Amino acid sequence: MSDKKVYLKPNVVLEPLFDRWYAWSHLISPATAAMNTVGRHLTIMDSYLDDPNIHAEAVLNPKMKGGPFMDLGGGRVEEVETLKATILKRQEKTIQFAKAVKELDRILVAEAKGFGLEGLYDKVPEILKGYVELYYDRNNNADFRFFESLLYKSDFYNESAQSVALWLTDNDHRPFCLSTPRLDEADVLHLAIPFAHSGIDHLSAMKRRARPLSEIKSIMGITADQEALFETFFTETPPPPYKKYTGDKIRMRYFGHACILVETKDVSILVDPLISYYGYDTDIEHFSDADLPDVIDYVLITHNHQDHILFETLLPLRHKIRNLIVPRTCSGKMEDPDLKQMFNNIGFRNVFAMDEMETIEFTDSTITALPFTGEHSDLNILTKSCYLVQISGFKLLFLADSRIVESALYKHIHAQIGDVDVLFLGMECDGAPLTWLYGPLITKKLTRDQDGSRRLAGSDCAKGMALINIFNPKEAYVYAMGMEPWLEFISSIKYTDESNPIIQSNKLVELCQAKGIIAERLYGEKELLYDRKEELVS
């Protein structure tokens, strides 16, 4: 088989890992990676080692799904101890970094009283010196920002912690991934390569283009003891032929969650890529990467949450992406890492950061970045953007998980962009508390009431209808609900008919339909064709 040309099987999972934990965006930026290593990974491992049975019982309770409990059945304690020891050694400097962040916060609270800060630079922990700038906000509260670009050039950016796990899946169901590290399994091949490794592109391209197995073994650095398992990921059977869209209409395809592909015969735009697998039986009809074009002209990222930036999808698509669009930030704040720098450092090229109300133009189309409020627990996070896509005058508005907190903002936006044809809106309106996602970055303890009042929540029916009434769409679709089974491992969401987000989104759909607006809560897959308008985009 070594010299025969083979294809990568369509159900091969390329799972990105950081210290054997599922890799998401806060594990790339050096500052957030350090804080999550200490405040999430080591904390969960210590808890498991202290009492594995509590974790085993907790993961069986549906109410605890998504909680900080390792799903190892109370066993494999020695392996967890070994992994912890490896992390402590490999991340020694980043652990010191995290401790220094907490110490600097304490210093600023104790000593920055509204007077000049220059004298406090001497008290900055040695490991942070030259990487931080101290400042006051307008109310004399002291804080600091990182020179994030320098952190990526330092020892704190630890590529040796990055790896990928390859394995074959035969279903859409996986345990919640953010609380359990990936230990060794007989059918999982771990490759100690960084995310920027070009071999990921060569390997992923083999889903459509065959090449000799010996070549990809060499590119990926496969050792003799890895060969047998590695060869199981390939087949001589070619994939179904991809049919490029060549029609005169605008085609919209829903791939699940917040992933939408907008195509014409000339351009393809993919929003928040999160793609399921195929090659096995499933009860839910869905598009997969077999339905993506060979070249994706623009990928749009709305915000920096783990269900909207999924490296498991993005890394295998990297070789197809011509332009990657992200919201702009250079704040240097811990909670707001720079997405452009992050993607550049893991091997993506042509990454463009867009400001609010900035527009890029191509052929007869435009992409405009719009303000995005809500769903970020009232933190001052700039890396979030809605997008207006206009093609030949036809307008599609992607509002992601927006929650209207001040209607005047969206009225100002409407004054600039006018009514839209199609509107997409996330309605996960309960949302997890602030600390579920951002807890490791918070060094001052919040009360339970404070934490519970600051949620990662999108729109409910009232707020969603307020947006509908401002932008007057002809069609409105609820998306980004985390309902598809292939989302559960990253979102921990499992709704019933009595769940508030379902009740609220049902109400919105009914109210829209009563107003003559075509409306639906998307699930699984959806394809729609739209006519271009006579007037071109100005």
PDB file of C-alpha atoms in Angstrom, residues 67-309:
ATOM      1  CA  GLY A  67     -18.881  21.322  34.403  1.00  0.00           C
ATOM      2  CA  PRO A  68     -15.236  20.889  35.533  1.00  0.00           C
ATOM      3  CA  PHE A  69     -15.448  17.109  35.843  1.00  0.00           C
ATOM      4  CA  MET A  70     -13.153  14.645  34.106  1.00  0.00           C
ATOM      5  CA  ASP A  71     -14.978  11.900  32.210  1.00  0.00           C
ATOM      6  CA  LEU A  72     -12.680   8.976  32.977  1.00  0.00           C
ATOM      7  CA  GLY A  73     -15.021   6.828  35.033  1.00  0.00           C
ATOM      8  CA  GLY A  74     -12.997   7.390  38.176  1.00  0.00           C
ATOM      9  CA  GLY A  75     -10.039   5.458  36.776  1.00  0.00           C
ATOM     10  CA  ARG A  76      -6.725   6.059  34.983  1.00  0.00           C
ATOM     11  CA  VAL A  77      -5.376   7.943  37.986  1.00  0.00           C
ATOM     12  CA  GLU A  78      -1.742   7.090  37.271  1.00  0.00           C
ATOM     13  CA  GLU A  79      -2.037   8.415  33.716  1.00  0.00           C
ATOM     14  CA  VAL A  80      -3.514  11.665  34.998  1.00  0.00           C
ATOM     15  CA  GLU A  81      -0.684  11.959  37.517  1.00  0.00           C
ATOM     16  CA  THR A  82       1.840  11.404  34.717  1.00  0.00           C
ATOM     17  CA  LEU A  83       0.186  14.028  32.507  1.00  0.00           C
ATOM     18  CA  LYS A  84       0.131  16.506  35.369  1.00  0.00           C
ATOM     19  CA  ALA A  85       3.852  15.956  35.977  1.00  0.00           C
ATOM     20  CA  THR A  86       4.544  16.494  32.262  1.00  0.00           C
ATOM     21  CA  ILE A  87       2.569  19.747  32.240  1.00  0.00           C
ATOM     22  CA  LEU A  88       4.285  21.030  35.384  1.00  0.00           C
ATOM     23  CA  LYS A  89       7.670  20.464  33.764  1.00  0.00           C
ATOM     24  CA  ARG A  90       6.844  21.696  30.258  1.00  0.00           C
ATOM     25  CA  GLN A  91       4.867  24.717  31.426  1.00  0.00           C
ATOM     26  CA  GLU A  92       7.133  25.756  34.294  1.00  0.00           C
ATOM     27  CA  LYS A  93       7.650  29.262  32.905  1.00  0.00           C
ATOM     28  CA  THR A  94       4.011  29.770  31.942  1.00  0.00           C
ATOM     29  CA  ILE A  95       2.918  28.696  35.408  1.00  0.00           C
ATOM     30  CA  GLN A  96       5.276  31.312  36.843  1.00  0.00           C
ATOM     31  CA  PHE A  97       3.781  33.779  34.369  1.00  0.00           C
ATOM     32  CA  ALA A  98       0.240  33.069  35.624  1.00  0.00           C
ATOM     33  CA  LYS A  99       1.311  33.521  39.233  1.00  0.00           C
ATOM     34  CA  ALA A 100       2.997  36.806  38.304  1.00  0.00           C
ATOM     35  CA  VAL A 101      -0.221  38.066  36.685  1.00  0.00           C
ATOM     36  CA  LYS A 102      -2.088  37.497  39.924  1.00  0.00           C
ATOM     37  CA  GLU A 103       0.695  39.211  41.864  1.00  0.00           C
ATOM     38  CA  LEU A 104       0.644  42.234  39.559  1.00  0.00           C
ATOM     39  CA  ASP A 105      -3.113  42.533  39.987  1.00  0.00           C
ATOM     40  CA  ARG A 106      -2.601  42.511  43.757  1.00  0.00           C
ATOM     41  CA  ILE A 107       0.125  45.177  43.538  1.00  0.00           C
ATOM     42  CA  LEU A 108      -2.032  47.496  41.466  1.00  0.00           C
ATOM     43  CA  VAL A 109      -5.000  47.158  43.820  1.00  0.00           C
ATOM     44  CA  ALA A 110      -2.820  47.841  46.837  1.00  0.00           C
ATOM     45  CA  GLU A 111      -0.544  50.601  45.543  1.00  0.00           C
ATOM     46  CA  ALA A 112      -2.027  52.311  42.455  1.00  0.00           C
ATOM     47  CA  LYS A 113      -4.095  55.048  44.085  1.00  0.00           C
ATOM     48  CA  GLY A 114      -4.460  57.514  41.225  1.00  0.00           C
ATOM     49  CA  PHE A 115      -0.914  58.898  41.329  1.00  0.00           C
ATOM     50  CA  GLY A 116       1.690  58.420  38.599  1.00  0.00           C
ATOM     51  CA  LEU A 117       2.416  54.801  37.743  1.00  0.00           C
ATOM     52  CA  GLU A 118       6.005  55.095  36.539  1.00  0.00           C
ATOM     53  CA  GLY A 119       7.407  54.240  39.949  1.00  0.00           C
ATOM     54  CA  LEU A 120       5.416  50.997  40.057  1.00  0.00           C
ATOM     55  CA  TYR A 121       7.269  49.519  37.090  1.00  0.00           C
ATOM     56  CA  ASP A 122      10.054  48.531  39.476  1.00  0.00           C
ATOM     57  CA  LYS A 123       7.551  46.396  41.369  1.00  0.00           C
ATOM     58  CA  VAL A 124       6.276  44.546  38.311  1.00  0.00           C
ATOM     59  CA  PRO A 125       7.229  40.863  38.758  1.00  0.00           C
ATOM     60  CA  GLU A 126      10.503  40.210  36.964  1.00  0.00           C
ATOM     61  CA  ILE A 127       9.017  37.638  34.583  1.00  0.00           C
ATOM     62  CA  LEU A 128       6.511  40.216  33.269  1.00  0.00           C
ATOM     63  CA  LYS A 129       8.895  43.145  32.862  1.00  0.00           C
ATOM     64  CA  GLY A 130       8.955  44.479  29.315  1.00  0.00           C
ATOM     65  CA  TYR A 131       5.737  42.621  28.441  1.00  0.00           C
ATOM     66  CA  VAL A 132       3.239  44.894  30.200  1.00  0.00           C
ATOM     67  CA  GLU A 133       2.172  48.535  30.194  1.00  0.00           C
ATOM     68  CA  LEU A 134       0.472  49.975  33.262  1.00  0.00           C
ATOM     69  CA  TYR A 135      -2.388  52.430  32.887  1.00  0.00           C
ATOM     70  CA  TYR A 136      -5.416  53.975  34.552  1.00  0.00           C
ATOM     71  CA  ASP A 137      -8.900  54.010  33.141  1.00  0.00           C
ATOM     72  CA  ARG A 138     -10.781  57.314  33.269  1.00  0.00           C
ATOM     73  CA  ASN A 139     -12.036  56.520  36.765  1.00  0.00           C
ATOM     74  CA  ASN A 140      -8.547  56.020  38.206  1.00  0.00           C
ATOM     75  CA  ASN A 141      -8.757  52.227  38.280  1.00  0.00           C
ATOM     76  CA  ALA A 142      -5.325  50.769  37.523  1.00  0.00           C
ATOM     77  CA  ASP A 143      -4.820  47.897  35.090  1.00  0.00           C
ATOM     78  CA  PHE A 144      -2.241  46.619  32.614  1.00  0.00           C
ATOM     79  CA  ARG A 145      -2.062  45.474  29.020  1.00  0.00           C
ATOM     80  CA  PHE A 146       0.285  43.020  27.332  1.00  0.00           C
ATOM     81  CA  PHE A 147       2.516  43.608  24.341  1.00  0.00           C
ATOM     82  CA  GLU A 148       1.021  40.454  22.893  1.00  0.00           C
ATOM     83  CA  SER A 149       3.208  40.347  19.792  1.00  0.00           C
ATOM     84  CA  LEU A 150       6.280  40.101  22.051  1.00  0.00           C
ATOM     85  CA  LEU A 151       4.720  37.300  24.077  1.00  0.00           C
ATOM     86  CA  TYR A 152       4.428  35.229  20.901  1.00  0.00           C
ATOM     87  CA  LYS A 153       8.194  35.696  20.394  1.00  0.00           C
ATOM     88  CA  SER A 154       8.996  34.688  23.956  1.00  0.00           C
ATOM     89  CA  ASP A 155       9.380  31.369  25.780  1.00  0.00           C
ATOM     90  CA  PHE A 156       5.774  31.777  26.929  1.00  0.00           C
ATOM     91  CA  TYR A 157       4.533  30.741  23.485  1.00  0.00           C
ATOM     92  CA  ASN A 158       5.182  27.037  23.852  1.00  0.00           C
ATOM     93  CA  GLU A 159       4.645  25.225  20.545  1.00  0.00           C
ATOM     94  CA  SER A 160       5.913  22.001  22.143  1.00  0.00           C
ATOM     95  CA  ALA A 161       2.589  21.827  24.006  1.00  0.00           C
ATOM     96  CA  GLN A 162       0.707  21.637  20.682  1.00  0.00           C
ATOM     97  CA  SER A 163      -0.087  18.306  19.045  1.00  0.00           C
ATOM     98  CA  VAL A 164      -2.757  16.626  16.965  1.00  0.00           C
ATOM     99  CA  ALA A 165      -4.612  13.378  17.545  1.00  0.00           C
ATOM    100  CA  LEU A 166      -5.857  11.392  14.560  1.00  0.00           C
ATOM    101  CA  TRP A 167      -8.700   8.906  14.913  1.00  0.00           C
ATOM    102  CA  LEU A 168     -11.703   7.521  13.070  1.00  0.00           C
ATOM    103  CA  THR A 169     -15.207   8.404  14.186  1.00  0.00           C
ATOM    104  CA  ASP A 170     -18.349   6.442  13.370  1.00  0.00           C
ATOM    105  CA  ASN A 171     -20.915   8.719  15.010  1.00  0.00           C
ATOM    106  CA  ASP A 172     -21.617  12.322  16.013  1.00  0.00           C
ATOM    107  CA  HIS A 173     -21.498  11.782  19.778  1.00  0.00           C
ATOM    108  CA  ARG A 174     -18.477  12.678  21.903  1.00  0.00           C
ATOM    109  CA  PRO A 175     -17.978  13.506  25.591  1.00  0.00           C
ATOM    110  CA  PHE A 176     -17.690  17.157  26.598  1.00  0.00           C
ATOM    111  CA  CYS A 177     -14.120  17.991  25.642  1.00  0.00           C
ATOM    112  CA  LEU A 178     -13.106  21.006  27.736  1.00  0.00           C
ATOM    113  CA  SER A 179     -12.959  19.142  31.060  1.00  0.00           C
ATOM    114  CA  THR A 180     -11.166  15.920  30.114  1.00  0.00           C
ATOM    115  CA  PRO A 181      -7.674  15.594  28.632  1.00  0.00           C
ATOM    116  CA  ARG A 182      -7.037  13.164  25.798  1.00  0.00           C
ATOM    117  CA  LEU A 183      -5.122  10.210  27.253  1.00  0.00           C
ATOM    118  CA  ASP A 184      -3.553   7.458  25.164  1.00  0.00           C
ATOM    119  CA  GLU A 185      -5.965   5.114  23.365  1.00  0.00           C
ATOM    120  CA  ALA A 186      -5.168   2.175  21.115  1.00  0.00           C
ATOM    121  CA  ASP A 187      -7.010   3.654  18.133  1.00  0.00           C
ATOM    122  CA  VAL A 188      -5.765   7.247  18.502  1.00  0.00           C
ATOM    123  CA  LEU A 189      -2.507   8.382  16.914  1.00  0.00           C
ATOM    124  CA  HIS A 190      -0.813  11.328  18.620  1.00  0.00           C
ATOM    125  CA  LEU A 191       1.555  13.413  16.516  1.00  0.00           C
ATOM    126  CA  ALA A 192       3.798  15.887  18.311  1.00  0.00           C
ATOM    127  CA  ILE A 193       3.579  18.619  15.687  1.00  0.00           C
ATOM    128  CA  PRO A 194       2.647  22.296  16.112  1.00  0.00           C
ATOM    129  CA  PHE A 195      -0.525  23.667  14.571  1.00  0.00           C
ATOM    130  CA  ALA A 196       1.520  25.635  12.015  1.00  0.00           C
ATOM    131  CA  HIS A 197       2.991  22.400  10.580  1.00  0.00           C
ATOM    132  CA  SER A 198       2.493  22.286   6.809  1.00  0.00           C
ATOM    133  CA  GLY A 199       1.833  18.564   6.995  1.00  0.00           C
ATOM    134  CA  ILE A 200      -1.666  19.325   8.270  1.00  0.00           C
ATOM    135  CA  ASP A 201      -2.406  21.022   4.941  1.00  0.00           C
ATOM    136  CA  HIS A 202      -0.972  18.151   2.886  1.00  0.00           C
ATOM    137  CA  LEU A 203      -2.837  15.555   4.920  1.00  0.00           C
ATOM    138  CA  SER A 204      -6.161  17.404   4.816  1.00  0.00           C
ATOM    139  CA  ALA A 205      -5.923  17.946   1.055  1.00  0.00           C
ATOM    140  CA  MET A 206      -5.849  14.162   0.642  1.00  0.00           C
ATOM    141  CA  LYS A 207      -9.582  13.978   1.316  1.00  0.00           C
ATOM    142  CA  ARG A 208      -9.919  14.996  -2.341  1.00  0.00           C
ATOM    143  CA  ARG A 209      -6.493  14.522  -3.904  1.00  0.00           C
ATOM    144  CA  ALA A 210      -4.748  11.167  -3.682  1.00  0.00           C
ATOM    145  CA  ARG A 211      -1.022  10.879  -3.183  1.00  0.00           C
ATOM    146  CA  PRO A 212       1.383   8.043  -2.346  1.00  0.00           C
ATOM    147  CA  LEU A 213       1.146   6.901   1.245  1.00  0.00           C
ATOM    148  CA  SER A 214       4.934   6.923   1.496  1.00  0.00           C
ATOM    149  CA  GLU A 215       4.959  10.659   0.769  1.00  0.00           C
ATOM    150  CA  ILE A 216       2.505  11.617   3.492  1.00  0.00           C
ATOM    151  CA  LYS A 217       4.292   9.345   5.964  1.00  0.00           C
ATOM    152  CA  SER A 218       7.488  11.238   5.298  1.00  0.00           C
ATOM    153  CA  ILE A 219       5.807  14.651   5.513  1.00  0.00           C
ATOM    154  CA  MET A 220       4.136  13.793   8.822  1.00  0.00           C
ATOM    155  CA  GLY A 221       7.216  12.147  10.293  1.00  0.00           C
ATOM    156  CA  ILE A 222       5.499   8.818  10.906  1.00  0.00           C
ATOM    157  CA  THR A 223       7.700   6.366  12.786  1.00  0.00           C
ATOM    158  CA  ALA A 224       7.818   2.605  12.281  1.00  0.00           C
ATOM    159  CA  ASP A 225       5.671   1.921  15.341  1.00  0.00           C
ATOM    160  CA  GLN A 226       3.048   4.424  14.127  1.00  0.00           C
ATOM    161  CA  GLU A 227       2.730   3.100  10.574  1.00  0.00           C
ATOM    162  CA  ALA A 228       0.125   0.396  11.138  1.00  0.00           C
ATOM    163  CA  LEU A 229      -2.389   2.727  12.806  1.00  0.00           C
ATOM    164  CA  PHE A 230      -1.610   5.590  10.413  1.00  0.00           C
ATOM    165  CA  GLU A 231      -2.400   3.409   7.391  1.00  0.00           C
ATOM    166  CA  THR A 232      -5.930   2.724   8.706  1.00  0.00           C
ATOM    167  CA  PHE A 233      -6.817   6.379   8.070  1.00  0.00           C
ATOM    168  CA  PHE A 234      -6.561   6.000   4.291  1.00  0.00           C
ATOM    169  CA  THR A 235      -8.494   4.382   1.471  1.00  0.00           C
ATOM    170  CA  GLU A 236      -8.043   3.816  -2.247  1.00  0.00           C
ATOM    171  CA  THR A 237     -11.729   4.630  -2.773  1.00  0.00           C
ATOM    172  CA  PRO A 238     -12.107   8.159  -4.158  1.00  0.00           C
ATOM    173  CA  PRO A 239     -14.588  10.519  -2.519  1.00  0.00           C
ATOM    174  CA  PRO A 240     -17.839  11.529  -4.221  1.00  0.00           C
ATOM    175  CA  PRO A 241     -17.021  14.130  -6.880  1.00  0.00           C
ATOM    176  CA  TYR A 242     -17.562  17.717  -5.738  1.00  0.00           C
ATOM    177  CA  LYS A 243     -19.883  19.722  -7.947  1.00  0.00           C
ATOM    178  CA  LYS A 244     -19.020  23.393  -7.993  1.00  0.00           C
ATOM    179  CA  TYR A 245     -22.005  25.725  -7.922  1.00  0.00           C
ATOM    180  CA  THR A 246     -22.350  27.317 -11.353  1.00  0.00           C
ATOM    181  CA  GLY A 247     -25.842  28.793 -11.188  1.00  0.00           C
ATOM    182  CA  ASP A 248     -26.842  32.424 -11.560  1.00  0.00           C
ATOM    183  CA  LYS A 249     -28.444  32.681  -8.125  1.00  0.00           C
ATOM    184  CA  ILE A 250     -27.029  33.211  -4.646  1.00  0.00           C
ATOM    185  CA  ARG A 251     -26.901  29.895  -2.801  1.00  0.00           C
ATOM    186  CA  MET A 252     -27.031  29.721   0.998  1.00  0.00           C
ATOM    187  CA  ARG A 253     -26.188  26.471   2.750  1.00  0.00           C
ATOM    188  CA  TYR A 254     -26.504  25.931   6.500  1.00  0.00           C
ATOM    189  CA  PHE A 255     -23.925  23.463   7.877  1.00  0.00           C
ATOM    190  CA  GLY A 256     -25.076  23.540  11.494  1.00  0.00           C
ATOM    191  CA  HIS A 257     -24.679  25.906  14.455  1.00  0.00           C
ATOM    192  CA  ALA A 258     -23.447  29.284  13.082  1.00  0.00           C
ATOM    193  CA  CYS A 259     -21.788  27.887   9.975  1.00  0.00           C
ATOM    194  CA  ILE A 260     -23.253  29.313   6.751  1.00  0.00           C
ATOM    195  CA  LEU A 261     -21.817  29.020   3.246  1.00  0.00           C
ATOM    196  CA  VAL A 262     -22.839  31.743   0.798  1.00  0.00           C
ATOM    197  CA  GLU A 263     -21.924  31.018  -2.811  1.00  0.00           C
ATOM    198  CA  THR A 264     -22.259  32.365  -6.289  1.00  0.00           C
ATOM    199  CA  LYS A 265     -20.538  30.998  -9.356  1.00  0.00           C
ATOM    200  CA  ASP A 266     -17.801  33.571  -8.705  1.00  0.00           C
ATOM    201  CA  VAL A 267     -17.288  33.716  -4.936  1.00  0.00           C
ATOM    202  CA  SER A 268     -17.636  31.628  -1.771  1.00  0.00           C
ATOM    203  CA  ILE A 269     -18.014  33.024   1.768  1.00  0.00           C
ATOM    204  CA  LEU A 270     -18.002  30.748   4.829  1.00  0.00           C
ATOM    205  CA  VAL A 271     -19.103  32.127   8.211  1.00  0.00           C
ATOM    206  CA  ASP A 272     -17.875  30.625  11.529  1.00  0.00           C
ATOM    207  CA  PRO A 273     -16.738  27.258  10.125  1.00  0.00           C
ATOM    208  CA  LEU A 274     -17.810  24.245  12.161  1.00  0.00           C
ATOM    209  CA  ILE A 275     -18.119  21.226   9.894  1.00  0.00           C
ATOM    210  CA  SER A 276     -19.382  17.733  10.738  1.00  0.00           C
ATOM    211  CA  TYR A 277     -17.976  14.505   9.365  1.00  0.00           C
ATOM    212  CA  TYR A 278     -19.432  11.929   6.989  1.00  0.00           C
ATOM    213  CA  GLY A 279     -18.781   8.350   5.977  1.00  0.00           C
ATOM    214  CA  TYR A 280     -21.054   6.728   8.563  1.00  0.00           C
ATOM    215  CA  ASP A 281     -24.774   6.348   9.236  1.00  0.00           C
ATOM    216  CA  THR A 282     -26.550   9.259  10.892  1.00  0.00           C
ATOM    217  CA  ASP A 283     -30.158  10.156  11.616  1.00  0.00           C
ATOM    218  CA  ILE A 284     -29.675  13.823  10.709  1.00  0.00           C
ATOM    219  CA  GLU A 285     -29.152  15.027   7.173  1.00  0.00           C
ATOM    220  CA  HIS A 286     -26.219  17.405   7.123  1.00  0.00           C
ATOM    221  CA  PHE A 287     -23.636  18.930   4.861  1.00  0.00           C
ATOM    222  CA  SER A 288     -19.989  18.070   5.485  1.00  0.00           C
ATOM    223  CA  ASP A 289     -16.627  19.114   4.120  1.00  0.00           C
ATOM    224  CA  ALA A 290     -17.516  17.112   1.003  1.00  0.00           C
ATOM    225  CA  ASP A 291     -19.923  19.964   0.231  1.00  0.00           C
ATOM    226  CA  LEU A 292     -17.342  22.742   0.547  1.00  0.00           C
ATOM    227  CA  PRO A 293     -15.680  24.256  -2.516  1.00  0.00           C
ATOM    228  CA  ASP A 294     -12.043  23.545  -3.322  1.00  0.00           C
ATOM    229  CA  VAL A 295     -11.272  27.200  -2.652  1.00  0.00           C
ATOM    230  CA  ILE A 296     -13.022  29.299  -0.018  1.00  0.00           C
ATOM    231  CA  ASP A 297     -12.571  32.939  -0.913  1.00  0.00           C
ATOM    232  CA  TYR A 298     -13.515  34.433   2.471  1.00  0.00           C
ATOM    233  CA  VAL A 299     -13.908  32.914   5.917  1.00  0.00           C
ATOM    234  CA  LEU A 300     -15.590  35.231   8.428  1.00  0.00           C
ATOM    235  CA  ILE A 301     -15.085  34.830  12.188  1.00  0.00           C
ATOM    236  CA  THR A 302     -17.663  36.611  14.333  1.00  0.00           C
ATOM    237  CA  HIS A 303     -16.154  36.248  17.815  1.00  0.00           C
ATOM    238  CA  ASN A 304     -13.665  34.471  20.007  1.00  0.00           C
ATOM    239  CA  HIS A 305     -15.713  31.689  21.607  1.00  0.00           C
ATOM    240  CA  GLN A 306     -14.963  27.991  21.287  1.00  0.00           C
ATOM    241  CA  ASP A 307     -18.119  27.238  19.279  1.00  0.00           C
ATOM    242  CA  HIS A 308     -17.269  29.892  16.665  1.00  0.00           C
ATOM    243  CA  ILE A 309     -13.525  29.299  16.352  1.00  0.00           C
TER     244      ILE A 309
END
